[in-house]
Amino acid sequence: MSVVLLIIGLLIILVAMVDLIVTTLTMEGAGPVSNPVSHFMWRWFRPQGRSSGARRRIMSGPAVLVVMILFWVVCIWVGWVLVFSWQGITLVNAQSGLPSTLAERIYYTGYTITTVGYGDFKALDTRGQFASAIAGFNGLFLLTLAITYSIQVLTAVVENRRLALMIDAMEQIRFTVQQSAQCDKESVEFISGHLASLDMAVAGAAQKYLAYPVIQAFSERSARVCLPVNIQRLTTFLTRVLANRQAYPLKVSAQCQVSLTLVRALAVNAITSHWSSLIRDKRIRDALNEDMAMLRRGVHAQSFETVLAVYVESSGWGALDGVLPDASYD
């Protein structure tokens, strides 16, 4: 039985570390366990629309992130408790010399993996001392990656808000373009320069959606700083300019085409993360998959509305009803 506990403990540690490394270091999305865990949490906290569940919607991102970190910590903690419960390792009270109880092993494991090291208990044998050293390094590695990952995710969320505000400023540009079919040189340079600065931020945001899909769970109180809403507005603006490209200088239309390509890549990357699997309506799901397949093949002339609608719906500020009827989520 003791050996079984050792094997189970090592397996739990291995699963947690693989999931931690995949999630934080590969930049390819959540790990094999964090993915369904965060998926389940996002189901419960999922945005419920503008007027309902606003507080729960705002807390969805922090809750998902905290649960992911707690999952790693608990798995590592439980795994090392089982390892230290193996009969081949002897833990004793440093003062009385009495063998440790289960509660005391839990306590010892906690301060070992957090590298606090009170010294209340100690391992008498070499295997226990070696295991304690590895547990300490394991805990330090875990805490370092978890804190770094949290900072990166929150930084990405702030950058998304900044990008949303930059797009919001495009409203003034839209009025400028609509009011004048023939832009003067100064207006052309202003529009192209603003779009060029947006392109860098949009390209960065597109990659962050793949690296940190958990940012999709973060919702905003205001539509002004909600990136999906502003991406939809930017797409509308770019599409209108390109539909009437003869009215604008070549420099503007070319810049709009580049910007639209990057915006589409951002939305596709956001939906590629596991959030789109929450859609249970088969028509919406099929239309989404068809649009994304076309976009990946470079067929941009086809409908992009489904991808964009699902992206905006995930933020709690949009609705799929305008795309296909009876849209629904689990």
Coordinates of C-alpha atoms in Angstrom, one line a residue:
M1 CA 0.0 0.0 0.0
S2 CA 2.9 2.3 0.8
V3 CA 4.4 1.8 -2.7
V4 CA 1.0 2.5 -4.3
L5 CA 0.8 5.8 -2.5
L6 CA 4.4 6.6 -3.7
I7 CA 3.4 5.8 -7.3
I8 CA 0.2 7.8 -7.2
G9 CA 2.0 10.8 -5.6
L10 CA 4.7 10.8 -8.3
L11 CA 2.0 10.5 -11.1
I12 CA 0.1 13.5 -9.6
I13 CA 3.3 15.5 -9.5
L14 CA 4.1 14.6 -13.1
V15 CA 0.7 15.5 -14.4
A16 CA 0.7 18.8 -12.6
M17 CA 4.2 19.7 -13.8
V18 CA 3.5 18.7 -17.4
D19 CA 0.3 20.8 -17.3
L20 CA 2.2 23.7 -15.7
I21 CA 5.0 23.7 -18.3
V22 CA 2.6 23.4 -21.3
T23 CA 0.5 26.2 -20.0
T24 CA 3.2 28.7 -19.0
L25 CA 6.2 27.9 -21.3
T26 CA 5.0 26.5 -24.6
M27 CA 3.0 29.6 -25.5
E28 CA 0.5 27.3 -27.2
G29 CA -2.4 27.5 -24.9
A30 CA -3.6 25.8 -21.7
G31 CA -2.3 22.4 -20.7
P32 CA -4.2 19.1 -20.9
V33 CA -5.8 19.5 -17.4
S34 CA -5.9 23.3 -17.1
N35 CA -7.8 23.4 -20.4
P36 CA -10.9 21.5 -19.1
V37 CA -10.6 23.1 -15.6
S38 CA -10.6 26.6 -17.0
H39 CA -13.3 25.6 -19.4
F40 CA -15.6 24.4 -16.6
M41 CA -14.9 27.6 -14.6
W42 CA -15.7 29.8 -17.6
R43 CA -19.0 27.9 -18.1
W44 CA -20.1 29.0 -14.7
F45 CA -18.8 32.5 -15.0
R46 CA -19.7 32.9 -18.6
P47 CA -20.9 36.4 -19.6
Q48 CA -24.6 36.6 -19.3
G49 CA -25.2 39.7 -21.3
R50 CA -25.1 43.4 -20.6
S51 CA -27.8 43.6 -17.9
S52 CA -27.6 40.2 -16.1
G53 CA -24.8 38.7 -14.0
A54 CA -22.5 41.7 -14.5
R55 CA -20.5 41.2 -11.3
R56 CA -20.0 37.5 -12.0
R57 CA -19.1 38.3 -15.5
I58 CA -16.4 40.7 -14.3
M59 CA -15.0 38.1 -11.9
S60 CA -14.8 35.4 -14.6
G61 CA -11.2 36.1 -15.6
P62 CA -9.6 36.4 -12.2
A63 CA -11.6 33.4 -11.0
V64 CA -10.4 31.2 -13.9
L65 CA -6.8 32.3 -13.4
V66 CA -6.8 31.7 -9.6
V67 CA -8.4 28.3 -10.0
M68 CA -5.7 27.2 -12.5
I69 CA -3.0 28.3 -10.0
L70 CA -4.7 26.6 -7.1
F71 CA -5.0 23.4 -9.1
W72 CA -1.2 23.3 -9.7
V73 CA -0.5 24.1 -6.0
V74 CA -2.9 21.5 -4.6
C75 CA -1.7 18.8 -7.0
I76 CA 2.0 19.4 -6.1
W77 CA 1.1 19.5 -2.4
V78 CA -1.0 16.3 -2.4
G79 CA 1.6 14.5 -4.6
W80 CA 4.4 15.3 -2.2
V81 CA 2.3 14.4 0.8
L82 CA 1.8 10.9 -0.7
V83 CA 5.5 10.6 -1.5
F84 CA 6.4 11.5 2.1
S85 CA 3.9 8.9 3.3
W86 CA 6.0 6.2 1.7
Q87 CA 7.5 3.8 4.3
G88 CA 10.9 4.3 2.7
I89 CA 11.0 7.9 4.0
T90 CA 11.0 8.6 7.8
L91 CA 9.9 12.0 8.9
V92 CA 10.1 12.8 12.6
N93 CA 9.5 15.7 14.9
A94 CA 12.8 17.7 15.2
Q95 CA 12.4 18.1 19.0
S96 CA 10.7 14.9 20.3
G97 CA 11.9 12.5 17.6
L98 CA 8.5 11.0 17.2
P99 CA 7.3 9.8 13.8
S100 CA 5.1 12.3 11.9
T101 CA 1.4 11.9 11.5
L102 CA -0.6 12.6 8.4
A103 CA -1.4 16.1 9.4
E104 CA 2.2 16.8 10.2
R105 CA 3.3 15.5 6.9
I106 CA 0.9 17.8 5.2
Y107 CA 2.3 20.7 7.2
Y108 CA 5.9 19.6 6.4
T109 CA 5.1 19.4 2.7
G110 CA 3.5 22.8 2.8
Y111 CA 6.4 24.7 4.2
T112 CA 8.9 22.6 2.1
I113 CA 7.3 23.4 -1.3
T114 CA 6.9 27.1 -0.3
T115 CA 10.6 27.0 0.7
V116 CA 9.8 28.5 4.1
G117 CA 11.6 25.8 6.0
Y118 CA 10.6 26.2 9.6
G119 CA 12.5 23.1 10.7
D120 CA 9.8 21.6 12.9
F121 CA 10.3 18.2 11.2
K122 CA 13.1 16.6 9.5
A123 CA 13.9 13.5 7.4
L124 CA 16.2 11.0 9.1
D125 CA 17.2 9.0 6.0
T126 CA 19.0 10.0 2.8
R127 CA 16.0 9.3 0.7
G128 CA 13.8 11.6 2.7
Q129 CA 16.4 14.4 2.6
F130 CA 16.8 14.0 -1.1
A131 CA 13.0 14.0 -1.6
S132 CA 12.8 17.2 0.5
A133 CA 15.4 19.0 -1.6
I134 CA 13.5 18.0 -4.8
A135 CA 10.2 19.1 -3.3
G136 CA 11.6 22.5 -2.3
F137 CA 13.0 23.0 -5.8
N138 CA 9.7 21.8 -7.3
G139 CA 7.7 24.3 -5.2
L140 CA 10.1 27.2 -6.1
F141 CA 9.7 26.3 -9.8
L142 CA 5.9 26.1 -9.5
L143 CA 5.6 29.4 -7.6
T144 CA 7.9 31.2 -10.0
L145 CA 6.1 30.1 -13.1
A146 CA 2.7 30.7 -11.6
I147 CA 3.5 34.3 -10.6
T148 CA 5.2 35.0 -13.9
Y149 CA 2.3 33.6 -15.8
S150 CA -0.2 35.7 -13.8
I151 CA 1.8 38.8 -14.5
Q152 CA 1.9 38.0 -18.2
V153 CA -1.8 37.3 -18.4
L154 CA -2.7 40.5 -16.6
T155 CA -0.3 42.5 -18.8
A156 CA -2.0 41.0 -21.9
V157 CA -5.4 42.1 -20.5
V158 CA -4.2 45.6 -19.9
E159 CA -2.7 45.7 -23.4
N160 CA -6.0 44.5 -24.9
R161 CA -7.7 47.4 -23.1
R162 CA -5.2 49.9 -24.4
L163 CA -5.8 48.5 -28.0
A164 CA -9.5 48.8 -27.5
L165 CA -9.1 52.5 -26.5
M166 CA -6.9 53.1 -29.6
I167 CA -9.6 51.6 -31.8
D168 CA -12.2 53.6 -30.0
A169 CA -10.3 56.7 -31.2
M170 CA -10.8 55.5 -34.8
E171 CA -14.4 56.8 -34.5
Q172 CA -13.0 60.3 -35.1
I173 CA -11.1 59.0 -38.1
R174 CA -14.3 57.3 -39.4
F175 CA -16.1 60.6 -39.3
T176 CA -13.2 62.3 -41.2
V177 CA -13.4 59.6 -44.0
Q178 CA -17.2 59.7 -44.3
Q179 CA -17.3 63.4 -44.5
S180 CA -14.8 63.7 -47.3
A181 CA -14.6 61.4 -50.3
Q182 CA -11.2 62.9 -51.3
C183 CA -8.9 63.1 -48.3
D184 CA -6.1 65.7 -48.4
K185 CA -2.5 64.6 -47.8
E186 CA -2.6 65.4 -44.1
S187 CA -5.7 63.3 -43.6
V188 CA -4.2 60.4 -45.6
E189 CA -1.1 60.4 -43.5
F190 CA -3.1 60.7 -40.3
I191 CA -5.3 57.7 -41.1
S192 CA -2.5 55.5 -42.5
G193 CA -0.3 56.3 -39.5
H194 CA -3.0 55.5 -37.0
L195 CA -3.8 52.2 -38.7
A196 CA -0.1 51.3 -38.9
S197 CA 0.3 51.8 -35.2
L198 CA -2.8 49.7 -34.6
D199 CA -1.4 46.9 -36.7
M200 CA 1.5 46.3 -34.4
A201 CA -0.9 46.1 -31.4
V202 CA -3.4 43.9 -33.2
A203 CA -0.7 41.4 -34.3
G204 CA 0.6 41.2 -30.7
A205 CA -2.9 40.6 -29.4
A206 CA -3.5 37.9 -31.9
Q207 CA -0.4 36.0 -30.6
K208 CA -1.3 36.5 -27.0
Y209 CA -4.7 34.9 -27.5
L210 CA -2.8 31.7 -28.5
A211 CA -0.3 32.0 -25.7
Y212 CA -2.7 32.9 -23.0
P213 CA -6.2 31.7 -23.9
V214 CA -7.4 32.5 -20.4
I215 CA -7.5 36.2 -21.3
Q216 CA -10.6 35.4 -23.3
A217 CA -12.4 34.9 -19.9
F218 CA -11.7 38.5 -18.8
S219 CA -14.7 40.7 -19.3
E220 CA -15.0 44.5 -19.1
R221 CA -17.5 46.9 -17.5
S222 CA -17.4 49.3 -20.4
A223 CA -17.7 48.6 -24.1
R224 CA -15.1 51.3 -24.7
V225 CA -12.3 49.1 -23.3
C226 CA -13.8 45.8 -24.5
L227 CA -11.5 44.5 -27.3
P228 CA -14.0 42.2 -29.1
V229 CA -16.5 45.0 -29.4
N230 CA -13.9 47.5 -30.8
I231 CA -12.5 44.8 -33.1
Q232 CA -16.0 44.5 -34.5
R233 CA -16.2 48.3 -34.9
L234 CA -12.8 48.4 -36.6
T235 CA -13.8 45.5 -39.0
T236 CA -16.9 47.5 -40.0
F237 CA -14.8 50.6 -40.7
L238 CA -12.2 48.7 -42.7
T239 CA -14.8 46.8 -44.7
R240 CA -16.6 50.0 -45.6
V241 CA -13.4 51.7 -46.7
L242 CA -12.4 48.7 -48.9
A243 CA -15.9 48.5 -50.4
N244 CA -15.5 52.0 -51.7
R245 CA -11.7 51.9 -52.2
Q246 CA -11.9 54.0 -55.4
A247 CA -12.9 57.0 -53.3
Y248 CA -9.7 56.9 -51.3
P249 CA -6.0 57.0 -52.1
L250 CA -4.2 53.7 -52.7
K251 CA -2.2 54.2 -49.6
V252 CA -5.3 54.2 -47.4
S253 CA -7.0 51.2 -49.1
A254 CA -3.7 49.2 -49.0
Q255 CA -3.3 49.9 -45.3
C256 CA -6.9 49.0 -44.6
Q257 CA -6.4 45.7 -46.4
V258 CA -3.4 44.9 -44.2
S259 CA -5.2 45.9 -41.1
L260 CA -8.3 43.8 -41.9
T261 CA -6.1 40.7 -42.5
L262 CA -4.5 41.2 -39.0
V263 CA -7.9 41.7 -37.4
R264 CA -9.2 38.5 -38.9
A265 CA -6.2 36.7 -37.6
L266 CA -6.8 38.0 -34.2
A267 CA -10.5 36.9 -34.1
V268 CA -9.6 33.5 -35.5
N269 CA -6.8 33.0 -32.9
A270 CA -9.3 34.0 -30.1
I271 CA -11.9 31.5 -31.3
T272 CA -9.3 28.8 -31.9
S273 CA -8.7 28.7 -28.1
H274 CA -11.1 26.3 -26.5
W275 CA -13.9 28.8 -25.8
S276 CA -15.7 28.2 -29.0
S277 CA -16.5 24.6 -28.0
L278 CA -19.1 26.1 -25.5
I279 CA -21.4 26.6 -28.5
R280 CA -24.0 23.8 -28.6
D281 CA -26.0 25.1 -31.5
K282 CA -24.9 23.0 -34.4
R283 CA -25.7 25.6 -37.1
I284 CA -23.6 28.2 -35.3
R285 CA -20.8 25.7 -34.8
D286 CA -20.8 24.5 -38.4
A287 CA -20.9 28.1 -39.8
L288 CA -18.1 29.1 -37.5
N289 CA -15.9 26.1 -38.6
E290 CA -16.6 26.9 -42.2
D291 CA -15.7 30.6 -41.9
M292 CA -12.5 29.7 -40.0
A293 CA -11.5 27.1 -42.6
M294 CA -12.0 29.7 -45.4
L295 CA -9.9 32.3 -43.5
R296 CA -7.1 29.8 -42.9
R297 CA -7.0 29.1 -46.7
G298 CA -6.9 32.8 -47.4
V299 CA -10.4 33.0 -48.8
H300 CA -11.4 36.4 -47.4
A301 CA -14.3 37.1 -49.7
Q302 CA -16.6 34.8 -47.8
S303 CA -18.6 35.6 -44.7
F304 CA -16.6 36.6 -41.6
E305 CA -19.7 37.5 -39.6
T306 CA -20.0 34.2 -37.7
V307 CA -16.4 34.3 -36.4
L308 CA -16.7 37.9 -35.4
A309 CA -20.1 37.4 -33.7
V310 CA -18.8 34.4 -31.7
Y311 CA -15.8 36.4 -30.7
V312 CA -17.9 39.4 -29.5
E313 CA -20.5 37.1 -27.8
S314 CA -17.7 35.6 -25.7
S315 CA -17.2 39.0 -24.1
G316 CA -20.8 39.4 -23.0
W317 CA -21.3 42.5 -25.2
G318 CA -22.6 40.9 -28.3
A319 CA -25.3 38.5 -29.5
L320 CA -25.4 35.7 -32.1
D321 CA -29.1 36.2 -32.8
G322 CA -28.3 38.6 -35.7
V323 CA -26.2 35.9 -37.4
L324 CA -28.2 32.8 -37.0
P325 CA -31.5 32.3 -35.1
D326 CA -31.8 30.4 -31.8
A327 CA -28.1 30.8 -31.0
S328 CA -27.3 29.2 -27.7
Y329 CA -24.5 28.3 -25.4
D330 CA -24.2 25.6 -22.8

